[in-house]
Amino acid sequence: GPSGAGKSTIIENSSRDIGEYYFSISTTTREPREGEADGVDYYFVSRTEFEEGIKAGDFLEYATVHGNYYGTSLKPVNEALSQGKLVIFDIDVQGHRLVRAKMGSFVTSAFITPSSLAILKERLYARATDRDDIIKGRIESAKEEIKAIGEFDFVIINDTIERASSEFITIA
Ligand code: 5GP
Protein backbone atom coordinates (compact mmCIF):
# COMPACT_ATOMS: atom_id res chain seq x y z
CA GLY A 1 0.00 0.00 0.00
CA PRO A 2 0.94 3.64 -0.11
CA SER A 3 3.85 5.15 1.73
CA GLY A 4 2.50 6.23 5.13
CA ALA A 5 -0.10 3.43 5.26
CA GLY A 6 1.66 1.97 8.29
CA LYS A 7 3.12 -1.13 6.67
CA SER A 8 6.29 -1.30 8.72
CA THR A 9 4.47 -0.47 11.97
CA ILE A 10 2.03 -3.33 11.36
CA ILE A 11 4.86 -5.77 10.62
CA GLU A 12 6.76 -4.70 13.76
CA ASN A 13 3.63 -4.88 15.86
CA SER A 14 2.79 -8.37 14.60
CA SER A 15 6.26 -9.87 14.75
CA ARG A 16 5.83 -11.64 18.08
CA ASP A 17 2.67 -13.40 16.91
CA ILE A 18 3.62 -14.82 13.55
CA GLY A 19 6.26 -17.38 14.45
CA GLU A 20 9.55 -17.64 12.68
CA TYR A 21 9.87 -15.47 9.63
CA TYR A 22 12.42 -13.62 7.54
CA PHE A 23 11.74 -9.97 6.81
CA SER A 24 13.19 -9.17 3.41
CA ILE A 25 15.39 -6.14 3.92
CA SER A 26 15.25 -4.21 0.67
CA THR A 27 18.06 -2.30 -0.97
CA THR A 28 17.42 1.33 -1.88
CA THR A 29 19.10 4.41 -3.27
CA ARG A 30 16.95 6.76 -1.18
CA GLU A 31 18.57 8.67 1.67
CA PRO A 32 18.13 7.13 5.15
CA ARG A 33 15.49 8.86 7.30
CA GLU A 34 16.36 9.89 10.80
CA GLY A 35 16.37 6.80 12.99
CA GLU A 36 16.85 4.36 10.11
CA ALA A 37 19.87 2.10 10.15
CA ASP A 38 21.74 0.47 7.30
CA GLY A 39 21.14 -3.28 7.29
CA VAL A 40 18.08 -2.95 9.55
CA ASP A 41 15.51 -0.88 7.65
CA TYR A 42 17.20 -1.06 4.29
CA TYR A 43 20.57 -1.55 2.71
CA PHE A 44 21.33 2.00 1.59
CA VAL A 45 23.46 2.11 -1.55
CA SER A 46 24.45 4.49 -4.35
CA ARG A 47 22.80 4.38 -7.78
CA THR A 48 25.99 2.89 -9.23
CA GLU A 49 26.03 0.07 -6.69
CA PHE A 50 22.35 -0.60 -7.32
CA GLU A 51 22.85 -0.73 -11.06
CA GLU A 52 25.73 -3.16 -10.59
CA GLY A 53 23.34 -5.34 -8.57
CA ILE A 54 20.83 -5.26 -11.42
CA LYS A 55 23.52 -6.33 -13.93
CA ALA A 56 24.69 -9.10 -11.63
CA GLY A 57 21.13 -10.46 -11.37
CA ASP A 58 21.02 -9.95 -7.59
CA PHE A 59 17.37 -8.88 -7.44
CA LEU A 60 14.23 -10.96 -7.33
CA GLU A 61 12.49 -7.73 -8.33
CA TYR A 62 13.28 -4.04 -8.36
CA ALA A 63 11.37 -0.89 -9.21
CA THR A 64 11.72 2.86 -9.27
CA VAL A 65 9.50 4.30 -6.53
CA HIS A 66 9.29 8.07 -5.99
CA GLY A 67 12.42 8.52 -8.09
CA ASN A 68 14.61 6.05 -6.22
CA TYR A 69 15.49 2.43 -6.86
CA TYR A 70 14.13 -0.18 -4.45
CA GLY A 71 14.87 -3.88 -4.81
CA THR A 72 14.54 -7.26 -3.14
CA SER A 73 17.69 -9.36 -3.00
CA LEU A 74 17.17 -12.87 -4.26
CA LYS A 75 19.74 -14.76 -2.21
CA PRO A 76 18.50 -14.24 1.38
CA VAL A 77 14.91 -14.85 0.24
CA ASN A 78 15.85 -18.20 -1.30
CA GLU A 79 17.86 -19.13 1.79
CA ALA A 80 14.94 -18.38 4.09
CA LEU A 81 12.50 -20.27 1.86
CA SER A 82 14.78 -23.30 1.75
CA GLN A 83 14.75 -23.27 5.56
CA GLY A 84 10.97 -23.36 5.41
CA LYS A 85 10.54 -19.86 6.77
CA LEU A 86 7.75 -17.44 6.04
CA VAL A 87 9.16 -14.50 4.10
CA ILE A 88 7.63 -11.05 4.50
CA PHE A 89 8.11 -8.38 1.85
CA ASP A 90 7.26 -4.71 2.27
CA ILE A 91 7.17 -3.71 -1.39
CA ASP A 92 5.15 -1.48 -3.68
CA VAL A 93 2.50 -2.47 -6.23
CA GLN A 94 5.06 -2.91 -9.04
CA GLY A 95 7.13 -5.21 -6.83
CA HIS A 96 4.02 -7.18 -5.99
CA ARG A 97 3.33 -7.81 -9.68
CA LEU A 98 6.86 -9.01 -10.28
CA VAL A 99 7.02 -11.27 -7.22
CA ARG A 100 3.65 -12.76 -8.10
CA ALA A 101 4.77 -13.35 -11.68
CA LYS A 102 7.86 -15.18 -10.42
CA MET A 103 6.46 -17.00 -7.41
CA GLY A 104 2.78 -17.34 -8.30
CA SER A 105 0.51 -19.19 -5.91
CA PHE A 106 3.31 -19.33 -3.37
CA VAL A 107 2.50 -15.71 -2.55
CA THR A 108 -0.18 -14.27 -0.29
CA SER A 109 -0.53 -10.53 -0.58
CA ALA A 110 -2.21 -7.78 1.38
CA PHE A 111 -2.81 -4.20 0.31
CA ILE A 112 -2.51 -1.99 3.38
CA THR A 113 -4.13 1.42 3.33
CA PRO A 114 -5.47 4.11 5.63
CA SER A 115 -9.22 4.64 5.40
CA SER A 116 -8.92 7.92 3.48
CA LEU A 117 -6.54 10.11 1.55
CA ALA A 118 -6.99 12.82 4.19
CA ILE A 119 -5.68 10.47 6.89
CA LEU A 120 -2.77 9.44 4.69
CA LYS A 121 -1.83 13.11 4.24
CA GLU A 122 -2.03 13.67 7.98
CA ARG A 123 0.26 10.71 8.67
CA LEU A 124 2.83 11.70 6.07
CA TYR A 125 3.03 15.23 7.46
CA ALA A 126 3.06 13.97 11.07
CA ARG A 127 5.96 11.66 10.28
CA ALA A 128 7.81 14.85 9.30
CA THR A 129 10.74 12.92 7.91
CA ASP A 130 10.29 13.88 4.28
CA ARG A 131 10.37 17.24 2.51
CA ASP A 132 7.08 18.82 1.41
CA ASP A 133 7.64 18.16 -2.28
CA ILE A 134 8.46 14.53 -1.52
CA ILE A 135 5.28 14.16 0.54
CA LYS A 136 3.24 15.65 -2.32
CA GLY A 137 4.80 13.10 -4.69
CA ARG A 138 3.94 10.28 -2.28
CA ILE A 139 0.31 11.41 -2.15
CA GLU A 140 0.13 11.44 -5.95
CA SER A 141 1.65 7.93 -6.03
CA ALA A 142 -0.92 6.77 -3.47
CA LYS A 143 -3.72 7.78 -5.84
CA GLU A 144 -2.12 5.60 -8.53
CA GLU A 145 -1.32 2.70 -6.21
CA ILE A 146 -4.86 2.41 -4.91
CA LYS A 147 -5.95 1.49 -8.45
CA ALA A 148 -4.05 -1.78 -8.05
CA ILE A 149 -6.04 -2.80 -4.97
CA GLY A 150 -7.93 -5.54 -6.87
CA GLU A 151 -4.69 -7.40 -7.61
CA PHE A 152 -4.21 -8.34 -3.96
CA ASP A 153 -5.53 -11.33 -2.00
CA PHE A 154 -6.43 -9.21 1.04
CA VAL A 155 -7.05 -5.58 1.87
CA ILE A 156 -6.25 -4.28 5.33
CA ILE A 157 -7.66 -0.91 6.30
CA ASN A 158 -5.29 0.50 8.86
CA ASP A 159 -7.64 2.58 11.00
CA THR A 160 -6.26 1.32 14.29
CA ILE A 161 -2.91 -0.38 14.52
CA GLU A 162 -4.28 -3.11 16.83
CA ARG A 163 -7.01 -4.12 14.42
CA ALA A 164 -4.80 -3.93 11.36
CA SER A 165 -2.12 -5.99 13.11
CA SER A 166 -4.54 -8.70 14.16
CA GLU A 167 -5.81 -8.95 10.57
CA PHE A 168 -2.24 -9.16 9.35
CA ILE A 169 -1.50 -11.95 11.85
CA THR A 170 -4.50 -13.93 10.58
CA ILE A 171 -3.18 -13.76 7.03
CA ALA A 172 0.44 -14.51 7.92
P1 5GP B 1 9.79 4.22 1.79
O1 5GP B 1 10.70 5.14 1.06
O2 5GP B 1 8.59 4.93 2.38
O3 5GP B 1 10.52 3.36 2.80
O4 5GP B 1 9.20 3.19 0.73
C1 5GP B 1 8.56 3.66 -0.41
C2 5GP B 1 7.83 2.52 -1.11
O5 5GP B 1 8.76 1.59 -1.66
C3 5GP B 1 6.92 1.71 -0.18
O6 5GP B 1 5.66 1.53 -0.84
C4 5GP B 1 7.63 0.40 -0.03
O7 5GP B 1 6.73 -0.68 0.18
C5 5GP B 1 8.32 0.29 -1.37
N1 5GP B 1 9.46 -0.63 -1.33
C6 5GP B 1 10.33 -0.83 -0.31
N2 5GP B 1 11.21 -1.79 -0.63
C7 5GP B 1 10.89 -2.22 -1.88
C8 5GP B 1 11.44 -3.21 -2.76
O8 5GP B 1 12.40 -3.90 -2.46
N3 5GP B 1 10.85 -3.33 -3.96
C9 5GP B 1 9.77 -2.59 -4.34
N4 5GP B 1 9.27 -2.81 -5.54
N5 5GP B 1 9.23 -1.65 -3.55
C10 5GP B 1 9.78 -1.47 -2.33
mmCIF file of C-alpha atoms and ligand atoms in Angstrom:
data_model
loop_
_atom_site.group_PDB
_atom_site.id
_atom_site.type_symbol
_atom_site.label_atom_id
_atom_site.label_comp_id
_atom_site.label_asym_id
_atom_site.label_seq_id
_atom_site.Cartn_x
_atom_site.Cartn_y
_atom_site.Cartn_z
ATOM 1 C CA GLY A 1 0.000 0.000 0.000
ATOM 2 C CA PRO A 2 0.941 3.641 -0.107
ATOM 3 C CA SER A 3 3.851 5.149 1.732
ATOM 4 C CA GLY A 4 2.498 6.227 5.128
ATOM 5 C CA ALA A 5 -0.098 3.431 5.259
ATOM 6 C CA GLY A 6 1.657 1.975 8.289
ATOM 7 C CA LYS A 7 3.117 -1.134 6.667
ATOM 8 C CA SER A 8 6.287 -1.302 8.718
ATOM 9 C CA THR A 9 4.471 -0.473 11.973
ATOM 10 C CA ILE A 10 2.033 -3.331 11.355
ATOM 11 C CA ILE A 11 4.855 -5.766 10.618
ATOM 12 C CA GLU A 12 6.759 -4.703 13.760
ATOM 13 C CA ASN A 13 3.626 -4.885 15.861
ATOM 14 C CA SER A 14 2.791 -8.372 14.597
ATOM 15 C CA SER A 15 6.258 -9.869 14.754
ATOM 16 C CA ARG A 16 5.828 -11.643 18.085
ATOM 17 C CA ASP A 17 2.666 -13.397 16.912
ATOM 18 C CA ILE A 18 3.625 -14.817 13.548
ATOM 19 C CA GLY A 19 6.262 -17.385 14.446
ATOM 20 C CA GLU A 20 9.550 -17.636 12.677
ATOM 21 C CA TYR A 21 9.873 -15.474 9.625
ATOM 22 C CA TYR A 22 12.418 -13.620 7.542
ATOM 23 C CA PHE A 23 11.740 -9.966 6.809
ATOM 24 C CA SER A 24 13.187 -9.171 3.408
ATOM 25 C CA ILE A 25 15.388 -6.137 3.916
ATOM 26 C CA SER A 26 15.252 -4.213 0.669
ATOM 27 C CA THR A 27 18.063 -2.302 -0.974
ATOM 28 C CA THR A 28 17.417 1.329 -1.877
ATOM 29 C CA THR A 29 19.097 4.410 -3.267
ATOM 30 C CA ARG A 30 16.951 6.763 -1.182
ATOM 31 C CA GLU A 31 18.565 8.670 1.670
ATOM 32 C CA PRO A 32 18.125 7.132 5.145
ATOM 33 C CA ARG A 33 15.493 8.862 7.298
ATOM 34 C CA GLU A 34 16.358 9.891 10.796
ATOM 35 C CA GLY A 35 16.372 6.803 12.992
ATOM 36 C CA GLU A 36 16.848 4.359 10.110
ATOM 37 C CA ALA A 37 19.874 2.100 10.154
ATOM 38 C CA ASP A 38 21.739 0.465 7.297
ATOM 39 C CA GLY A 39 21.135 -3.282 7.293
ATOM 40 C CA VAL A 40 18.079 -2.954 9.547
ATOM 41 C CA ASP A 41 15.509 -0.883 7.653
ATOM 42 C CA TYR A 42 17.199 -1.062 4.286
ATOM 43 C CA TYR A 43 20.567 -1.548 2.712
ATOM 44 C CA PHE A 44 21.335 1.999 1.593
ATOM 45 C CA VAL A 45 23.457 2.107 -1.553
ATOM 46 C CA SER A 46 24.452 4.485 -4.352
ATOM 47 C CA ARG A 47 22.804 4.381 -7.783
ATOM 48 C CA THR A 48 25.993 2.886 -9.229
ATOM 49 C CA GLU A 49 26.031 0.072 -6.694
ATOM 50 C CA PHE A 50 22.345 -0.602 -7.321
ATOM 51 C CA GLU A 51 22.853 -0.735 -11.062
ATOM 52 C CA GLU A 52 25.732 -3.162 -10.586
ATOM 53 C CA GLY A 53 23.342 -5.343 -8.569
ATOM 54 C CA ILE A 54 20.834 -5.263 -11.424
ATOM 55 C CA LYS A 55 23.518 -6.331 -13.926
ATOM 56 C CA ALA A 56 24.690 -9.103 -11.634
ATOM 57 C CA GLY A 57 21.126 -10.456 -11.365
ATOM 58 C CA ASP A 58 21.020 -9.952 -7.593
ATOM 59 C CA PHE A 59 17.374 -8.883 -7.443
ATOM 60 C CA LEU A 60 14.233 -10.964 -7.327
ATOM 61 C CA GLU A 61 12.494 -7.725 -8.331
ATOM 62 C CA TYR A 62 13.275 -4.040 -8.361
ATOM 63 C CA ALA A 63 11.369 -0.886 -9.207
ATOM 64 C CA THR A 64 11.715 2.861 -9.271
ATOM 65 C CA VAL A 65 9.497 4.296 -6.526
ATOM 66 C CA HIS A 66 9.286 8.068 -5.987
ATOM 67 C CA GLY A 67 12.425 8.523 -8.085
ATOM 68 C CA ASN A 68 14.610 6.047 -6.224
ATOM 69 C CA TYR A 69 15.492 2.425 -6.859
ATOM 70 C CA TYR A 70 14.128 -0.180 -4.449
ATOM 71 C CA GLY A 71 14.866 -3.877 -4.811
ATOM 72 C CA THR A 72 14.537 -7.260 -3.139
ATOM 73 C CA SER A 73 17.687 -9.359 -2.998
ATOM 74 C CA LEU A 74 17.175 -12.869 -4.258
ATOM 75 C CA LYS A 75 19.743 -14.764 -2.207
ATOM 76 C CA PRO A 76 18.496 -14.236 1.382
ATOM 77 C CA VAL A 77 14.914 -14.850 0.239
ATOM 78 C CA ASN A 78 15.855 -18.196 -1.302
ATOM 79 C CA GLU A 79 17.863 -19.132 1.795
ATOM 80 C CA ALA A 80 14.937 -18.378 4.090
ATOM 81 C CA LEU A 81 12.497 -20.271 1.855
ATOM 82 C CA SER A 82 14.778 -23.301 1.745
ATOM 83 C CA GLN A 83 14.747 -23.271 5.561
ATOM 84 C CA GLY A 84 10.967 -23.359 5.414
ATOM 85 C CA LYS A 85 10.543 -19.856 6.770
ATOM 86 C CA LEU A 86 7.753 -17.440 6.040
ATOM 87 C CA VAL A 87 9.161 -14.500 4.099
ATOM 88 C CA ILE A 88 7.626 -11.051 4.500
ATOM 89 C CA PHE A 89 8.105 -8.379 1.851
ATOM 90 C CA ASP A 90 7.255 -4.712 2.270
ATOM 91 C CA ILE A 91 7.166 -3.709 -1.385
ATOM 92 C CA ASP A 92 5.148 -1.481 -3.684
ATOM 93 C CA VAL A 93 2.499 -2.471 -6.233
ATOM 94 C CA GLN A 94 5.055 -2.909 -9.039
ATOM 95 C CA GLY A 95 7.134 -5.210 -6.830
ATOM 96 C CA HIS A 96 4.024 -7.182 -5.986
ATOM 97 C CA ARG A 97 3.326 -7.807 -9.678
ATOM 98 C CA LEU A 98 6.861 -9.009 -10.278
ATOM 99 C CA VAL A 99 7.019 -11.266 -7.216
ATOM 100 C CA ARG A 100 3.654 -12.757 -8.103
ATOM 101 C CA ALA A 101 4.769 -13.354 -11.676
ATOM 102 C CA LYS A 102 7.863 -15.184 -10.421
ATOM 103 C CA MET A 103 6.460 -17.003 -7.409
ATOM 104 C CA GLY A 104 2.782 -17.338 -8.302
ATOM 105 C CA SER A 105 0.511 -19.186 -5.909
ATOM 106 C CA PHE A 106 3.312 -19.325 -3.375
ATOM 107 C CA VAL A 107 2.499 -15.714 -2.549
ATOM 108 C CA THR A 108 -0.185 -14.270 -0.293
ATOM 109 C CA SER A 109 -0.526 -10.527 -0.582
ATOM 110 C CA ALA A 110 -2.214 -7.780 1.378
ATOM 111 C CA PHE A 111 -2.812 -4.204 0.313
ATOM 112 C CA ILE A 112 -2.511 -1.989 3.383
ATOM 113 C CA THR A 113 -4.133 1.420 3.330
ATOM 114 C CA PRO A 114 -5.470 4.109 5.628
ATOM 115 C CA SER A 115 -9.218 4.642 5.397
ATOM 116 C CA SER A 116 -8.924 7.916 3.481
ATOM 117 C CA LEU A 117 -6.538 10.106 1.550
ATOM 118 C CA ALA A 118 -6.985 12.820 4.194
ATOM 119 C CA ILE A 119 -5.681 10.472 6.889
ATOM 120 C CA LEU A 120 -2.775 9.436 4.687
ATOM 121 C CA LYS A 121 -1.833 13.108 4.237
ATOM 122 C CA GLU A 122 -2.029 13.670 7.985
ATOM 123 C CA ARG A 123 0.264 10.714 8.666
ATOM 124 C CA LEU A 124 2.832 11.702 6.074
ATOM 125 C CA TYR A 125 3.032 15.232 7.463
ATOM 126 C CA ALA A 126 3.058 13.973 11.074
ATOM 127 C CA ARG A 127 5.961 11.663 10.278
ATOM 128 C CA ALA A 128 7.809 14.847 9.299
ATOM 129 C CA THR A 129 10.738 12.920 7.910
ATOM 130 C CA ASP A 130 10.290 13.884 4.282
ATOM 131 C CA ARG A 131 10.372 17.238 2.505
ATOM 132 C CA ASP A 132 7.084 18.823 1.414
ATOM 133 C CA ASP A 133 7.639 18.159 -2.281
ATOM 134 C CA ILE A 134 8.460 14.531 -1.520
ATOM 135 C CA ILE A 135 5.277 14.156 0.541
ATOM 136 C CA LYS A 136 3.239 15.647 -2.316
ATOM 137 C CA GLY A 137 4.796 13.097 -4.687
ATOM 138 C CA ARG A 138 3.938 10.284 -2.280
ATOM 139 C CA ILE A 139 0.309 11.408 -2.147
ATOM 140 C CA GLU A 140 0.133 11.444 -5.949
ATOM 141 C CA SER A 141 1.654 7.929 -6.032
ATOM 142 C CA ALA A 142 -0.916 6.772 -3.471
ATOM 143 C CA LYS A 143 -3.715 7.784 -5.844
ATOM 144 C CA GLU A 144 -2.119 5.597 -8.534
ATOM 145 C CA GLU A 145 -1.323 2.697 -6.207
ATOM 146 C CA ILE A 146 -4.864 2.413 -4.912
ATOM 147 C CA LYS A 147 -5.946 1.495 -8.453
ATOM 148 C CA ALA A 148 -4.055 -1.785 -8.052
ATOM 149 C CA ILE A 149 -6.044 -2.804 -4.969
ATOM 150 C CA GLY A 150 -7.931 -5.538 -6.867
ATOM 151 C CA GLU A 151 -4.689 -7.403 -7.611
ATOM 152 C CA PHE A 152 -4.212 -8.340 -3.959
ATOM 153 C CA ASP A 153 -5.533 -11.325 -2.001
ATOM 154 C CA PHE A 154 -6.433 -9.212 1.036
ATOM 155 C CA VAL A 155 -7.053 -5.580 1.867
ATOM 156 C CA ILE A 156 -6.246 -4.281 5.329
ATOM 157 C CA ILE A 157 -7.657 -0.906 6.305
ATOM 158 C CA ASN A 158 -5.293 0.503 8.859
ATOM 159 C CA ASP A 159 -7.641 2.578 11.001
ATOM 160 C CA THR A 160 -6.260 1.324 14.293
ATOM 161 C CA ILE A 161 -2.909 -0.376 14.522
ATOM 162 C CA GLU A 162 -4.276 -3.112 16.826
ATOM 163 C CA ARG A 163 -7.013 -4.123 14.416
ATOM 164 C CA ALA A 164 -4.799 -3.930 11.362
ATOM 165 C CA SER A 165 -2.121 -5.990 13.110
ATOM 166 C CA SER A 166 -4.544 -8.703 14.158
ATOM 167 C CA GLU A 167 -5.811 -8.949 10.572
ATOM 168 C CA PHE A 168 -2.243 -9.156 9.345
ATOM 169 C CA ILE A 169 -1.498 -11.946 11.847
ATOM 170 C CA THR A 170 -4.496 -13.927 10.583
ATOM 171 C CA ILE A 171 -3.183 -13.762 7.028
ATOM 172 C CA ALA A 172 0.440 -14.514 7.920
HETATM 173 P P1 5GP B 1 9.790 4.218 1.792
HETATM 174 O O1 5GP B 1 10.696 5.144 1.056
HETATM 175 O O2 5GP B 1 8.592 4.934 2.382
HETATM 176 O O3 5GP B 1 10.522 3.358 2.796
HETATM 177 O O4 5GP B 1 9.198 3.191 0.730
HETATM 178 C C1 5GP B 1 8.563 3.657 -0.407
HETATM 179 C C2 5GP B 1 7.830 2.520 -1.109
HETATM 180 O O5 5GP B 1 8.757 1.587 -1.655
HETATM 181 C C3 5GP B 1 6.921 1.710 -0.185
HETATM 182 O O6 5GP B 1 5.664 1.534 -0.842
HETATM 183 C C4 5GP B 1 7.629 0.398 -0.027
HETATM 184 O O7 5GP B 1 6.729 -0.680 0.182
HETATM 185 C C5 5GP B 1 8.319 0.287 -1.368
HETATM 186 N N1 5GP B 1 9.458 -0.630 -1.327
HETATM 187 C C6 5GP B 1 10.329 -0.834 -0.315
HETATM 188 N N2 5GP B 1 11.209 -1.787 -0.631
HETATM 189 C C7 5GP B 1 10.892 -2.216 -1.877
HETATM 190 C C8 5GP B 1 11.443 -3.209 -2.758
HETATM 191 O O8 5GP B 1 12.397 -3.902 -2.464
HETATM 192 N N3 5GP B 1 10.847 -3.328 -3.962
HETATM 193 C C9 5GP B 1 9.767 -2.591 -4.345
HETATM 194 N N4 5GP B 1 9.268 -2.810 -5.542
HETATM 195 N N5 5GP B 1 9.227 -1.649 -3.550
HETATM 196 C C10 5GP B 1 9.780 -1.467 -2.329
#
